[in-house]
Amino acid sequence: MEAKKLFFAVSLIVIFLMYAVPYLVLSGNAGHYTLVFWAGLSAAYLAFVFLLTRR
Amino acid sequence: MESLSMYLALVIYLGLGTAVALFSRKFLRRDARDFYTAGGRFGTLLSSLSYAATTYSAFMFIGLVGYAYSTGVGTLGFELVYFVGTLFLLYYIAPKYWALHKRFGYVSPAEVLSERYGSRVVGATVTLLALVSLIPYASSQVIGVAIAAEGASGGAVPYTWAVVIAIVVALLWSVIAGIWSVGWTDVLQGMIMLGTGILMVLWVYLWGYSNASFDLASLGSLSYVPNQFWSFAVFLNMTVPWFFFAVTNPQVVQRLFAPKDRKALNGMIIWFGAYGLLFTVLVTLMGLMLRGMTLGGTFPLITYRDSVTPTLLGMAPLWLSVLGLVAVLAASVSTIDSIILTLSSMAVRDVLEPYRPSPSARTGLLVGRIVIVVLALACTLFALARPGFIVDLAVLSSSLLLPQAPVVIGMFVWRRGGKASATAAIISGFAVAIALYFLKLSPLGLPMNAWTLVVSTLVYVGAALVEKAPDGVEKFAGAWEESKA
């Protein structure tokens, strides 16, 4: 898949997950899961952008 | 003794920053393009730290810490949606803006829109929108400094004095060598902000830990979403304008002109990302830890959320209070001077020059300076009135700038639409934002910012379907293709 199309598809998924997982899946769960999810997904996305810009 | 130390630290910071600004003059070539965009000669370090310091401001040190303290972990999500949105938009749009600057030498972001949509009315409209919208944002930076100064010094540095200091420093560092002095002082300030952020979080952690009162699990509903504050509608309303910040805020768009080559541009995106992620997590954690310590009895309960960081600075050891105050000042000044510089360039390039062809260099400079002074006065008056919370003011600014989003994105992805499409989208979106904000309405349960985006996008798409793009639109695509070669 072309890099820009791959980036677009992955980005849409990441953006959807940023909203959906904390509000729908983790909703009401006490603890650190929400914090770790948001920070972890953002870090993974940064790593993805890094890899694509190095290509 | 404390106030003496505070003033001494401020003098050292101002002296060091001014020395750096004066040093940067040796890079300045005496023309407007170099003054406002560095002529596209910034390396990776200057590009990335300048972008980060311009973006991250008192909003983070004061506003976001207080928000996390008051509303919980939803604050982290709100800021990280901005983070992901910025990386997403920069990946696509930064290379295109950069290529257009290299090819055609644009100075202001609005100039690009005027060229693409075939009318200077578009650039003038965007400039007027930015002038109105960015006053609350710039003022919130000054408010942040003034509140921090009061808290850290126990009132020894008065609010009004802090407002004046922040404005004067921002003015000084933006006029010494334009983007060069702003960029180099941003490097210094960016390092101060991140270093101090790390030290503050470490100290809060050790302080809380040693008193055995720090426990995130005790935060209860503040540790997840939705909770009593972060309903989905609130989260959506706050994240929508923030998601598009990178394409709607001219002070960061103009930074995309500065990198010297594609390597520096890519480095800017990645290093800004690393900086932003670390800084966001740090300030949010600080707010959450302080809330945990309030529950544990070692930090007072704060009801006015912008007072959380100033209260911490007032309780911290003197060395950390002084560093914290300098960091807040650095965060604010690095944003204000960039806003002032960008708005000044837009006023000259997009309002004066199109309607008064070939003004002399002296006239252009005079108008730029008048705009700077007027903006500084407006920000000072706004800050002295203390109209609201820092986060609310910042989000309001981004809400008012939001109608530009479809116009900017459409410029890069669609070869239709001209003057009418662009101006109608901006004006209709702005009208919706203003009406819903003051009437406090959420039609059909959708928040204000969602309506602003929907209306401006529909108007833009609808008008562009019937309005052809002006001649010359192909040259934009040509510039991007050239940049890849």
Coordinates of C-alpha atoms in Angstrom, one line a residue:
Chain A
M1 CA 0.0 0.0 0.0
E2 CA 1.2 3.5 -0.8
A3 CA 2.7 5.2 2.3
K4 CA 0.2 8.1 2.2
K5 CA -2.8 5.8 2.0
L6 CA -1.4 3.6 4.8
F7 CA -0.8 6.7 6.9
F8 CA -4.4 7.9 6.3
A9 CA -6.0 4.6 7.1
V10 CA -3.9 4.1 10.3
S11 CA -4.5 7.7 11.4
L12 CA -8.3 7.3 11.0
I13 CA -8.2 4.2 13.2
V14 CA -6.0 5.9 15.8
I15 CA -8.3 8.9 15.9
F16 CA -11.4 6.7 16.2
L17 CA -9.8 4.7 19.0
M18 CA -8.8 7.9 20.9
Y19 CA -12.5 8.7 21.3
A20 CA -14.1 5.2 21.3
V21 CA -11.9 3.1 23.7
P22 CA -12.0 5.4 26.7
Y23 CA -15.7 6.3 26.3
L24 CA -17.1 2.9 25.2
V25 CA -14.7 0.2 26.3
L26 CA -13.0 1.5 29.4
S27 CA -16.0 3.7 30.4
G28 CA -16.4 3.7 34.2
N29 CA -13.4 1.5 34.9
A30 CA -11.4 3.0 37.8
G31 CA -7.6 2.8 37.7
H32 CA -4.9 3.9 35.3
Y33 CA -6.2 2.1 32.2
T34 CA -7.5 5.3 30.5
L35 CA -4.4 7.3 31.1
V36 CA -2.1 4.4 30.0
F37 CA -4.3 3.8 26.8
W38 CA -4.2 7.5 25.7
A39 CA -0.5 7.9 26.4
G40 CA 0.4 4.5 24.9
L41 CA -1.6 5.0 21.7
S42 CA -0.1 8.5 21.2
A43 CA 3.4 7.2 21.7
A44 CA 2.8 4.4 19.2
Y45 CA 1.4 6.9 16.7
L46 CA 4.5 9.1 17.1
A47 CA 6.7 6.1 16.4
F48 CA 4.6 5.3 13.3
V49 CA 5.0 8.9 12.0
F50 CA 8.7 8.6 12.7
L51 CA 9.0 5.4 10.7
L52 CA 7.1 6.9 7.7
T53 CA 9.1 10.1 7.6
R54 CA 12.3 8.1 7.6
R55 CA 11.3 6.1 4.5
Chain B
M1 CA 14.5 37.8 50.4
E2 CA 12.0 35.8 48.3
S3 CA 11.0 38.8 46.2
L4 CA 14.6 39.8 45.8
S5 CA 15.4 36.3 44.5
M6 CA 12.4 36.4 42.2
Y7 CA 13.4 39.7 40.7
L8 CA 17.0 38.6 40.4
A9 CA 15.9 35.5 38.5
L10 CA 13.7 37.5 36.2
V11 CA 16.6 39.9 35.5
I12 CA 18.9 37.0 34.7
Y13 CA 16.3 35.4 32.4
L14 CA 15.6 38.7 30.6
G15 CA 19.4 39.4 30.3
L16 CA 20.1 36.0 28.9
G17 CA 17.1 36.0 26.5
T18 CA 18.0 39.5 25.3
A19 CA 21.6 38.5 24.7
V20 CA 20.4 35.5 22.7
A21 CA 18.1 37.7 20.7
L22 CA 20.9 40.2 20.0
F23 CA 23.2 37.3 19.0
S24 CA 20.6 36.1 16.5
R25 CA 20.7 39.4 14.6
K26 CA 23.8 38.2 12.8
F27 CA 21.6 35.7 10.9
L28 CA 19.1 38.3 9.8
R29 CA 19.1 39.6 6.2
R30 CA 17.4 42.9 6.0
D31 CA 14.2 42.0 4.1
A32 CA 10.7 41.1 5.1
R33 CA 10.8 37.5 4.0
D34 CA 13.8 36.8 6.2
F35 CA 12.4 38.9 9.1
Y36 CA 9.2 36.8 9.2
T37 CA 10.1 33.4 7.9
A38 CA 13.9 33.2 8.2
G39 CA 14.0 32.8 4.4
G40 CA 13.6 29.1 5.0
R41 CA 17.0 28.8 6.7
F42 CA 16.2 27.1 10.1
G43 CA 17.9 23.8 10.9
T44 CA 16.2 21.0 12.8
L45 CA 17.0 22.3 16.3
L46 CA 15.6 25.8 15.7
S47 CA 12.6 24.5 13.7
S48 CA 11.5 21.9 16.3
L49 CA 12.1 23.8 19.5
S50 CA 10.6 26.9 18.1
Y51 CA 7.5 25.1 16.9
A52 CA 7.2 23.4 20.3
A53 CA 7.8 26.6 22.4
T54 CA 5.3 28.5 20.2
T55 CA 2.7 25.8 20.6
Y56 CA 3.1 24.9 24.3
S57 CA 2.4 27.9 26.5
A58 CA 1.1 29.0 29.9
F59 CA -2.0 27.0 28.8
M60 CA 0.1 23.9 29.7
F61 CA 1.8 25.1 32.9
I62 CA -1.1 26.8 34.4
G63 CA -4.3 25.9 32.5
L64 CA -3.7 22.2 31.9
V65 CA -2.3 21.4 35.4
G66 CA -5.4 23.1 36.9
Y67 CA -7.7 21.3 34.5
A68 CA -6.3 17.9 35.3
Y69 CA -6.5 18.7 39.0
S70 CA -10.2 19.7 38.7
T71 CA -11.6 17.4 36.0
G72 CA -9.3 14.4 35.9
V73 CA -7.7 12.2 33.3
G74 CA -10.0 13.5 30.5
T75 CA -7.6 16.4 30.3
L76 CA -4.9 14.1 29.1
G77 CA -7.1 12.8 26.3
F78 CA -8.2 16.3 25.3
E79 CA -4.6 17.4 24.9
L80 CA -3.5 14.1 23.2
V81 CA -6.3 14.4 20.6
Y82 CA -4.7 17.7 19.8
F83 CA -1.3 15.9 19.6
V84 CA -2.5 13.1 17.3
G85 CA -4.4 15.6 15.1
T86 CA -1.3 17.8 14.8
L87 CA 0.9 15.0 13.7
F88 CA -1.7 13.8 11.3
L89 CA -2.2 17.3 9.7
L90 CA 1.6 18.1 9.7
Y91 CA 2.4 14.9 7.9
Y92 CA 0.2 15.9 5.0
I93 CA 0.2 19.6 5.0
A94 CA 3.6 20.7 6.3
P95 CA 5.5 19.6 3.2
K96 CA 3.0 21.4 1.0
Y97 CA 3.2 24.7 2.9
W98 CA 7.0 24.4 3.0
A99 CA 7.2 23.7 -0.8
L100 CA 4.9 26.7 -1.6
H101 CA 7.2 29.0 0.5
K102 CA 10.3 27.7 -1.2
R103 CA 8.8 28.1 -4.7
F104 CA 6.8 31.3 -4.4
G105 CA 8.3 33.0 -1.3
Y106 CA 5.1 33.5 0.7
V107 CA 5.5 35.3 4.0
S108 CA 2.2 35.1 5.7
P109 CA -0.2 32.1 5.8
A110 CA -3.1 34.2 4.6
E111 CA -1.1 35.1 1.5
V112 CA -1.2 31.5 0.4
L113 CA -5.0 31.4 0.8
S114 CA -5.3 34.6 -1.3
E115 CA -3.2 33.1 -4.0
R116 CA -5.0 29.8 -4.1
Y117 CA -8.5 31.2 -4.0
G118 CA -7.7 34.0 -6.4
S119 CA -8.6 37.0 -4.4
R120 CA -6.9 39.2 -1.7
V121 CA -10.3 39.4 0.0
V122 CA -9.7 35.9 1.3
G123 CA -6.4 36.8 2.9
A124 CA -7.8 40.0 4.4
T125 CA -10.8 38.1 5.8
V126 CA -8.5 35.5 7.4
T127 CA -6.3 38.2 8.8
L128 CA -9.2 40.1 10.4
L129 CA -10.5 36.7 11.9
A130 CA -7.0 36.0 13.3
L131 CA -6.7 39.5 14.8
V132 CA -10.0 39.1 16.6
S133 CA -9.6 35.5 17.6
L134 CA -6.0 35.5 18.9
I135 CA -6.5 38.3 21.4
P136 CA -8.1 36.0 24.0
Y137 CA -5.4 33.4 23.4
A138 CA -2.4 35.8 23.7
S139 CA -4.1 37.4 26.8
S140 CA -4.5 34.0 28.5
Q141 CA -0.7 33.7 28.3
V142 CA -0.2 37.0 30.1
I143 CA -2.8 36.1 32.7
G144 CA -0.9 32.8 33.3
V145 CA 2.3 34.7 34.0
A146 CA 0.7 37.2 36.3
I147 CA -1.1 34.5 38.3
A148 CA 2.1 32.5 38.6
A149 CA 4.1 35.5 39.7
E150 CA 1.6 36.4 42.4
G151 CA 1.6 32.8 43.7
A152 CA 5.3 32.1 43.5
S153 CA 6.3 35.4 45.2
G154 CA 3.5 35.4 47.7
G155 CA 2.2 38.7 46.2
A156 CA 5.7 40.4 46.2
V157 CA 5.5 40.5 42.3
P158 CA 2.1 42.2 41.7
Y159 CA -0.2 41.0 39.0
T160 CA 0.0 44.2 37.0
W161 CA 3.8 44.3 37.1
A162 CA 3.9 40.7 35.8
V163 CA 1.5 41.6 32.9
V164 CA 3.7 44.6 31.9
I165 CA 6.9 42.5 32.1
A166 CA 5.5 39.7 29.9
I167 CA 4.2 42.1 27.3
V168 CA 7.4 44.2 27.2
V169 CA 9.7 41.2 26.8
A170 CA 7.5 39.7 24.1
L171 CA 7.6 43.0 22.2
L172 CA 11.3 43.4 22.6
W173 CA 12.3 39.9 21.5
S174 CA 10.0 40.0 18.5
V175 CA 11.3 43.3 17.1
I176 CA 15.1 42.7 17.6
A177 CA 15.5 40.3 14.7
G178 CA 12.0 39.0 13.9
I179 CA 11.7 35.3 13.5
W180 CA 15.4 34.9 14.2
S181 CA 15.3 36.4 17.7
V182 CA 11.9 34.7 18.4
G183 CA 13.3 31.3 17.2
W184 CA 16.6 31.5 19.1
T185 CA 14.9 32.7 22.3
D186 CA 12.4 29.9 21.7
V187 CA 15.2 27.3 21.9
L188 CA 16.3 28.7 25.2
Q189 CA 12.8 28.9 26.5
G190 CA 11.8 25.5 25.2
M191 CA 14.7 23.9 27.1
I192 CA 13.8 25.9 30.3
M193 CA 10.1 24.8 30.0
L194 CA 10.8 21.1 29.6
G195 CA 13.7 21.0 32.1
T196 CA 11.6 22.8 34.7
G197 CA 8.6 20.6 34.0
I198 CA 10.6 17.5 34.7
L199 CA 12.1 18.9 37.9
M200 CA 8.6 20.0 39.1
V201 CA 7.1 16.6 38.5
L202 CA 10.0 14.9 40.2
W203 CA 9.8 17.2 43.2
V204 CA 6.0 16.7 43.5
Y205 CA 6.4 13.0 43.2
L206 CA 9.1 12.8 45.9
W207 CA 7.3 15.3 48.1
G208 CA 4.1 13.4 47.8
Y209 CA 5.7 10.0 48.1
S210 CA 7.7 10.9 51.2
N211 CA 4.5 12.1 52.8
A212 CA 2.9 8.8 51.8
S213 CA -0.1 10.7 50.4
F214 CA 0.3 10.2 46.7
D215 CA -2.1 7.7 45.3
L216 CA -3.6 7.9 41.8
A217 CA -6.1 5.1 42.6
S218 CA -7.7 7.3 45.2
L219 CA -8.8 9.8 42.5
G220 CA -11.9 7.7 41.8
S221 CA -14.0 9.2 39.0
L222 CA -11.2 11.6 38.1
S223 CA -9.2 8.7 36.9
Y224 CA -11.5 7.8 34.0
V225 CA -14.0 9.1 31.5
P226 CA -16.9 9.9 31.2
N227 CA -17.2 11.4 34.7
Q228 CA -19.1 14.4 36.1
F229 CA -17.2 16.8 33.9
W230 CA -16.0 14.9 30.8
S231 CA -19.2 13.9 29.1
F232 CA -18.7 12.8 25.5
A233 CA -20.3 16.1 24.3
V234 CA -17.8 18.2 26.3
F235 CA -14.9 16.1 25.2
L236 CA -16.0 16.5 21.5
N237 CA -16.6 20.2 21.9
M238 CA -13.1 20.8 23.3
T239 CA -11.2 18.5 21.0
V240 CA -12.7 19.5 17.7
P241 CA -11.1 23.0 17.4
W242 CA -7.9 21.7 19.1
F243 CA -7.6 18.9 16.6
F244 CA -7.3 21.5 13.7
F245 CA -5.0 23.9 15.7
A246 CA -2.0 23.2 13.4
V247 CA -3.8 24.5 10.3
T248 CA -6.0 27.2 11.8
N249 CA -3.5 29.1 14.1
P250 CA -1.3 31.3 11.8
Q251 CA 1.5 31.6 14.3
V252 CA 2.3 27.8 13.9
V253 CA 1.4 27.7 10.2
Q254 CA 4.0 30.4 9.5
R255 CA 6.6 28.2 11.3
L256 CA 6.2 25.6 8.4
F257 CA 8.0 28.1 6.1
A258 CA 11.2 28.2 8.2
P259 CA 12.9 24.8 7.8
K260 CA 15.9 24.9 5.4
D261 CA 15.2 21.5 3.7
R262 CA 12.9 18.4 3.9
K263 CA 15.2 16.8 6.4
A264 CA 14.8 19.7 8.8
L265 CA 11.1 19.7 8.2
N266 CA 10.7 16.0 9.0
G267 CA 13.0 16.5 12.0
M268 CA 10.8 19.3 13.2
I269 CA 7.7 17.1 13.1
I270 CA 9.3 14.2 15.0
W271 CA 11.2 16.2 17.6
F272 CA 8.2 18.4 18.2
G273 CA 6.2 15.2 18.7
A274 CA 8.6 13.8 21.2
Y275 CA 8.7 17.1 23.1
G276 CA 4.9 17.5 23.0
L277 CA 4.1 14.0 24.2
L278 CA 6.6 14.2 27.1
F279 CA 5.5 17.7 28.1
T280 CA 1.8 16.8 27.9
V281 CA 2.1 13.7 30.1
L282 CA 4.3 15.6 32.6
V283 CA 1.9 18.5 33.2
T284 CA -1.2 16.2 33.3
L285 CA 0.5 13.9 35.8
M286 CA 1.4 16.9 37.9
G287 CA -2.2 18.0 38.1
L288 CA -3.4 14.5 39.0
M289 CA -0.7 13.9 41.6
L290 CA -1.5 17.2 43.3
R291 CA -5.2 16.2 43.4
G292 CA -4.1 12.9 45.0
M293 CA -2.1 14.9 47.5
T294 CA -5.1 17.1 48.3
L295 CA -7.1 13.9 49.1
G296 CA -4.1 12.8 51.2
G297 CA -4.1 16.1 53.1
T298 CA -0.7 17.4 52.0
F299 CA -1.8 19.9 49.4
P300 CA -4.7 22.4 50.0
L301 CA -8.0 22.1 48.2
I302 CA -8.0 24.6 45.3
T303 CA -11.3 25.7 43.9
Y304 CA -10.1 28.2 41.3
R305 CA -8.3 25.8 39.0
D306 CA -5.8 28.3 37.5
S307 CA -4.4 28.7 41.0
V308 CA -3.1 25.2 41.3
T309 CA 0.3 25.7 39.8
P310 CA 0.8 29.1 41.6
T311 CA -0.1 27.5 44.9
L312 CA 2.4 24.8 44.2
L313 CA 5.1 27.4 43.4
G314 CA 4.3 29.2 46.7
M315 CA 4.8 26.0 48.7
A316 CA 7.9 24.7 46.8
P317 CA 11.5 25.4 47.9
L318 CA 12.7 28.8 46.7
W319 CA 14.9 27.4 43.9
L320 CA 11.9 25.5 42.4
S321 CA 9.6 28.5 42.8
V322 CA 12.0 30.7 41.0
L323 CA 12.6 28.2 38.2
G324 CA 8.9 27.6 37.9
L325 CA 8.1 31.2 37.5
V326 CA 10.8 31.7 34.9
A327 CA 9.4 28.6 33.0
V328 CA 5.9 30.0 33.0
L329 CA 7.2 33.3 31.8
A330 CA 9.2 31.5 29.1
A331 CA 6.2 29.5 28.0
S332 CA 4.1 32.6 27.7
V333 CA 6.6 34.9 26.1
S334 CA 7.5 32.3 23.5
T335 CA 3.9 32.1 22.4
I336 CA 3.0 35.8 22.6
D337 CA 6.0 37.0 20.6
S338 CA 5.2 34.5 17.8
I339 CA 1.6 35.6 17.7
I340 CA 2.5 39.2 17.6
L341 CA 5.1 38.7 14.9
T342 CA 2.7 36.6 12.7
L343 CA -0.2 39.0 13.1
S344 CA 2.1 41.9 12.2
S345 CA 3.2 40.2 9.0
M346 CA -0.4 39.4 8.1
A347 CA -1.6 43.0 8.7
V348 CA 1.1 44.3 6.4
R349 CA 1.1 41.6 3.6
D350 CA -2.7 40.8 3.6
V351 CA -4.4 44.1 4.5
L352 CA -2.0 47.0 3.8
E353 CA -0.2 45.9 0.6
P354 CA -3.2 44.6 -1.4
Y355 CA -5.2 47.8 -0.9
R356 CA -2.3 50.2 -1.1
P357 CA 0.0 48.8 -3.8
S358 CA 3.7 49.2 -3.4
P359 CA 3.9 50.9 0.0
S360 CA 7.3 51.9 0.9
A361 CA 9.4 49.7 3.1
R362 CA 9.1 52.4 5.7
T363 CA 5.3 52.5 5.6
G364 CA 5.1 48.7 5.8
L365 CA 7.4 48.7 8.8
L366 CA 5.3 51.4 10.4
V367 CA 2.1 49.6 10.0
G368 CA 3.7 46.4 11.4
R369 CA 4.8 48.3 14.4
I370 CA 1.5 49.9 14.9
V371 CA -0.2 46.5 14.8
I372 CA 2.3 45.2 17.4
V373 CA 1.6 48.1 19.8
V374 CA -2.2 47.9 19.3
L375 CA -2.1 44.1 19.9
A376 CA 0.0 44.6 23.0
L377 CA -2.3 47.2 24.4
A378 CA -5.4 45.0 23.7
C379 CA -3.8 42.0 25.3
T380 CA -2.8 44.1 28.4
L381 CA -6.3 45.4 28.8
F382 CA -7.8 42.0 28.3
A383 CA -5.4 40.4 30.8
L384 CA -6.0 43.1 33.4
A385 CA -9.7 42.4 33.2
R386 CA -9.1 38.7 33.9
P387 CA -12.2 37.6 31.9
G388 CA -12.0 33.8 32.4
F389 CA -10.1 30.6 32.9
I390 CA -7.0 30.1 30.7
V391 CA -8.1 26.9 29.1
D392 CA -11.5 28.4 28.3
L393 CA -10.0 31.4 26.6
A394 CA -7.6 29.3 24.6
V395 CA -10.4 27.0 23.4
L396 CA -12.5 30.1 22.5
S397 CA -9.7 31.3 20.3
S398 CA -9.4 28.0 18.5
S399 CA -13.2 27.9 18.1
L400 CA -13.2 31.2 16.4
L401 CA -10.4 30.2 14.1
L402 CA -12.0 26.8 13.3
P403 CA -14.0 27.9 10.2
Q404 CA -10.7 28.1 8.4
A405 CA -10.1 24.4 8.6
P406 CA -12.2 23.3 5.6
V407 CA -10.8 26.2 3.6
V408 CA -7.2 25.3 4.3
I409 CA -7.6 21.5 3.9
G410 CA -9.7 22.0 0.8
M411 CA -6.9 24.1 -0.7
F412 CA -4.7 21.1 -0.6
V413 CA -7.0 18.3 -1.5
W414 CA -9.6 19.8 -4.0
R415 CA -9.2 21.8 -7.1
R416 CA -12.5 23.6 -6.9
G417 CA -13.7 26.7 -5.2
G418 CA -12.6 30.3 -5.2
K419 CA -13.1 33.6 -3.4
A420 CA -16.8 33.1 -2.7
S421 CA -16.4 29.5 -1.3
A422 CA -13.6 30.5 1.0
T423 CA -15.0 33.7 2.4
A424 CA -18.6 32.3 2.7
A425 CA -17.2 29.3 4.7
I426 CA -15.2 31.5 7.0
I427 CA -17.9 34.1 7.6
S428 CA -20.7 31.5 8.1
G429 CA -18.6 29.4 10.5
F430 CA -17.6 32.4 12.5
A431 CA -21.2 33.6 12.8
V432 CA -22.3 30.2 14.0
A433 CA -19.5 30.1 16.6
I434 CA -20.3 33.6 17.9
A435 CA -24.1 33.0 18.0
L436 CA -23.9 29.6 19.8
Y437 CA -21.3 30.8 22.2
F438 CA -23.2 33.8 23.4
L439 CA -26.7 32.1 23.2
K440 CA -25.2 29.0 24.9
L441 CA -27.1 26.8 22.6
S442 CA -26.4 23.2 21.4
P443 CA -28.9 22.4 18.7
L444 CA -29.8 18.7 18.4
G445 CA -27.4 18.0 21.3
L446 CA -24.4 18.8 19.1
P447 CA -21.8 21.1 20.8
M448 CA -21.0 24.5 19.4
N449 CA -17.6 23.6 17.8
A450 CA -19.1 20.6 16.0
W451 CA -21.8 23.0 14.5
T452 CA -19.1 25.5 13.5
L453 CA -17.1 22.8 11.7
V454 CA -20.2 21.3 10.0
V455 CA -21.6 24.6 8.8
S456 CA -18.3 26.0 7.5
T457 CA -17.6 22.7 5.7
L458 CA -21.1 22.4 4.2
V459 CA -20.9 26.0 3.0
Y460 CA -17.5 25.5 1.6
V461 CA -18.3 22.3 -0.2
G462 CA -21.7 23.5 -1.5
A463 CA -20.2 26.8 -2.9
A464 CA -17.1 25.1 -4.3
L465 CA -19.3 22.6 -6.3
V466 CA -20.7 25.5 -8.3
E467 CA -17.6 27.8 -8.2
K468 CA -14.6 26.9 -10.3
A469 CA -11.1 27.3 -9.0
P470 CA -9.4 30.4 -10.4
D471 CA -6.7 30.2 -13.0
G472 CA -3.3 29.3 -11.7
V473 CA -4.5 26.6 -9.2
E474 CA -2.3 24.1 -11.0
K475 CA 0.9 25.9 -10.0
F476 CA 0.2 24.8 -6.4
A477 CA 0.3 21.1 -7.4
G478 CA 3.3 21.8 -9.5
A479 CA 5.2 23.2 -6.5
W480 CA 4.5 20.1 -4.4
E481 CA 5.7 17.8 -7.2
E482 CA 8.9 19.8 -7.6
S483 CA 9.6 19.5 -3.9
K484 CA 9.5 15.7 -4.1
A485 CA 12.0 15.7 -7.0

